[in-house]
Amino acid sequence: RTDFHGMVHTVGSDSALKSITVDLNAETDIDGLLLINRQDCCGERTVGLKVEVLDANKNAIVTTTINEEHSAYALDLAAGADEWKSVSGAGQSSNFNWKPLVPAAPVAAPAEAVAVAQPKNVQGRYVRLSKTGIINLNELYVWKRDGSELVNLADGKSCLLYTSPSPRDRQK
């Protein structure tokens, strides 16, 4: 998590491609992602945000896009989800508990079920958020279930913010 008045925020022109990449330091099992949108204003900036889980070589393992404005989104990869779901209960407090927003552990589908998402085993090292325009959001959680506990794999990890062209490119 990178703070800019309590949120992650890119700067620069609305026409520049921007990205935020979180390095989990090693390839690891990822059960899902939880994104908490900015709560005070500008939530529409999340629409069009491309979210990717990348392997150690930065090849995309999962690619999805947020298409609607909501206060919080969950992507339950372990349950086979490929679309973001709106979740309620997000807030802006220093003691915010994100764990109740995570969907319950997936339950095996009955054998006769047909159009049920199949659980996925996703391993990734990086999570990249990108779009043309400003990116600002409150939180990104990369979760893994460890028995009955939820672990935020992104907690304390480094974050790289990128703008193309960079300010250095414009100084030529």
mmCIF file of C-alpha atoms in Angstrom, residues 53-156:
data_model
loop_
_atom_site.group_PDB
_atom_site.id
_atom_site.type_symbol
_atom_site.label_atom_id
_atom_site.label_comp_id
_atom_site.label_asym_id
_atom_site.label_seq_id
_atom_site.Cartn_x
_atom_site.Cartn_y
_atom_site.Cartn_z
ATOM 1 C CA VAL A 53 -1.762 -10.975 -12.111
ATOM 2 C CA LEU A 54 1.699 -11.578 -13.573
ATOM 3 C CA ASP A 55 4.164 -14.415 -13.128
ATOM 4 C CA ALA A 56 7.843 -13.922 -12.244
ATOM 5 C CA ASN A 57 8.629 -13.157 -15.921
ATOM 6 C CA LYS A 58 5.827 -10.546 -15.995
ATOM 7 C CA ASN A 59 3.613 -12.650 -18.263
ATOM 8 C CA ALA A 60 -0.098 -12.093 -17.609
ATOM 9 C CA ILE A 61 -1.757 -15.070 -15.888
ATOM 10 C CA VAL A 62 -5.059 -13.267 -15.214
ATOM 11 C CA THR A 63 -6.324 -10.135 -16.983
ATOM 12 C CA THR A 64 -9.582 -8.403 -16.150
ATOM 13 C CA THR A 65 -11.082 -4.915 -16.351
ATOM 14 C CA ILE A 66 -13.324 -2.999 -13.965
ATOM 15 C CA ASN A 67 -16.339 -1.790 -15.941
ATOM 16 C CA GLU A 68 -18.551 -0.099 -13.327
ATOM 17 C CA GLU A 69 -18.070 2.314 -10.442
ATOM 18 C CA HIS A 70 -18.537 0.777 -6.985
ATOM 19 C CA SER A 71 -17.093 1.454 -3.539
ATOM 20 C CA ALA A 72 -15.339 -1.929 -3.416
ATOM 21 C CA TYR A 73 -14.702 -4.870 -5.724
ATOM 22 C CA ALA A 74 -13.756 -8.506 -5.146
ATOM 23 C CA LEU A 75 -12.313 -10.979 -7.642
ATOM 24 C CA ASP A 76 -12.385 -14.498 -6.194
ATOM 25 C CA LEU A 77 -9.846 -16.319 -8.354
ATOM 26 C CA ALA A 78 -9.944 -19.514 -6.292
ATOM 27 C CA ALA A 79 -13.666 -19.816 -7.083
ATOM 28 C CA GLY A 80 -12.976 -19.407 -10.796
ATOM 29 C CA ALA A 81 -14.367 -15.869 -11.018
ATOM 30 C CA ASP A 82 -13.290 -13.816 -13.999
ATOM 31 C CA GLU A 83 -15.408 -10.726 -13.291
ATOM 32 C CA TRP A 84 -15.252 -8.222 -10.459
ATOM 33 C CA LYS A 85 -18.174 -8.285 -8.020
ATOM 34 C CA SER A 86 -19.320 -5.244 -6.100
ATOM 35 C CA VAL A 87 -19.060 -5.662 -2.330
ATOM 36 C CA SER A 88 -20.430 -3.353 0.326
ATOM 37 C CA GLY A 89 -19.036 -2.341 3.673
ATOM 38 C CA ALA A 90 -15.863 -0.568 2.542
ATOM 39 C CA GLY A 91 -14.799 2.413 4.561
ATOM 40 C CA GLN A 92 -11.978 4.811 5.265
ATOM 41 C CA SER A 93 -10.859 4.070 8.781
ATOM 42 C CA SER A 94 -7.454 3.268 10.152
ATOM 43 C CA ASN A 95 -8.819 0.100 11.750
ATOM 44 C CA PHE A 96 -10.728 -1.020 8.652
ATOM 45 C CA ASN A 97 -11.309 -4.790 8.606
ATOM 46 C CA TRP A 98 -11.175 -5.994 5.002
ATOM 47 C CA LYS A 99 -11.679 -9.691 5.744
ATOM 48 C CA PRO A 100 -15.518 -9.676 5.926
ATOM 49 C CA LEU A 101 -15.588 -8.319 2.353
ATOM 50 C CA VAL A 102 -13.872 -11.417 0.969
ATOM 51 C CA PRO A 103 -16.274 -14.037 -0.418
ATOM 52 C CA ALA A 104 -16.643 -17.242 1.582
ATOM 53 C CA ALA A 105 -14.353 -20.123 0.627
ATOM 54 C CA PRO A 106 -15.579 -21.801 -2.572
ATOM 55 C CA VAL A 107 -17.681 -24.916 -2.227
ATOM 56 C CA ALA A 108 -17.319 -27.742 -4.756
ATOM 57 C CA ALA A 109 -20.080 -27.630 -7.366
ATOM 58 C CA PRO A 110 -22.446 -30.593 -7.737
ATOM 59 C CA ALA A 111 -21.453 -32.974 -10.528
ATOM 60 C CA GLU A 112 -24.616 -32.181 -12.532
ATOM 61 C CA ALA A 113 -23.999 -28.407 -12.527
ATOM 62 C CA VAL A 114 -22.997 -27.085 -15.909
ATOM 63 C CA ALA A 115 -22.367 -23.326 -16.002
ATOM 64 C CA VAL A 116 -20.502 -23.082 -12.717
ATOM 65 C CA ALA A 117 -17.098 -21.390 -12.602
ATOM 66 C CA GLN A 118 -14.331 -23.881 -11.968
ATOM 67 C CA PRO A 119 -11.850 -23.182 -9.176
ATOM 68 C CA LYS A 120 -8.472 -21.944 -10.370
ATOM 69 C CA ASN A 121 -5.011 -22.311 -8.951
ATOM 70 C CA VAL A 122 -3.419 -18.928 -9.690
ATOM 71 C CA GLN A 123 0.245 -18.328 -8.945
ATOM 72 C CA GLY A 124 1.686 -14.877 -9.449
ATOM 73 C CA ARG A 125 4.426 -12.556 -8.317
ATOM 74 C CA TYR A 126 3.099 -9.167 -9.424
ATOM 75 C CA VAL A 127 -0.290 -7.455 -9.507
ATOM 76 C CA ARG A 128 -0.462 -4.594 -12.005
ATOM 77 C CA LEU A 129 -3.209 -1.970 -12.260
ATOM 78 C CA SER A 130 -3.117 0.147 -15.427
ATOM 79 C CA LYS A 131 -5.154 2.566 -17.499
ATOM 80 C CA THR A 132 -4.888 5.742 -19.519
ATOM 81 C CA GLY A 133 -5.758 8.504 -17.093
ATOM 82 C CA ILE A 134 -5.380 8.998 -13.373
ATOM 83 C CA ILE A 135 -5.516 5.979 -11.061
ATOM 84 C CA ASN A 136 -6.528 6.596 -7.479
ATOM 85 C CA LEU A 137 -7.873 4.092 -4.998
ATOM 86 C CA ASN A 138 -7.759 3.448 -1.293
ATOM 87 C CA GLU A 139 -6.579 -0.137 -0.931
ATOM 88 C CA LEU A 140 -5.569 -3.228 -2.860
ATOM 89 C CA TYR A 141 -5.569 -6.540 -1.005
ATOM 90 C CA VAL A 142 -4.103 -9.672 -2.595
ATOM 91 C CA TRP A 143 -5.446 -12.482 -0.484
ATOM 92 C CA LYS A 144 -4.725 -16.127 0.159
ATOM 93 C CA ARG A 145 -6.709 -18.442 2.366
ATOM 94 C CA ASP A 146 -4.565 -20.169 4.966
ATOM 95 C CA GLY A 147 -6.958 -22.601 6.604
ATOM 96 C CA SER A 148 -9.662 -20.402 8.100
ATOM 97 C CA GLU A 149 -7.447 -17.295 8.039
ATOM 98 C CA LEU A 150 -7.120 -14.734 5.247
ATOM 99 C CA VAL A 151 -3.633 -13.379 4.579
ATOM 100 C CA ASN A 152 -3.002 -10.117 2.723
ATOM 101 C CA LEU A 153 -0.004 -10.965 0.543
ATOM 102 C CA ALA A 154 0.458 -7.306 -0.482
ATOM 103 C CA ASP A 155 0.854 -6.016 3.077
ATOM 104 C CA GLY A 156 4.230 -4.292 3.392
#
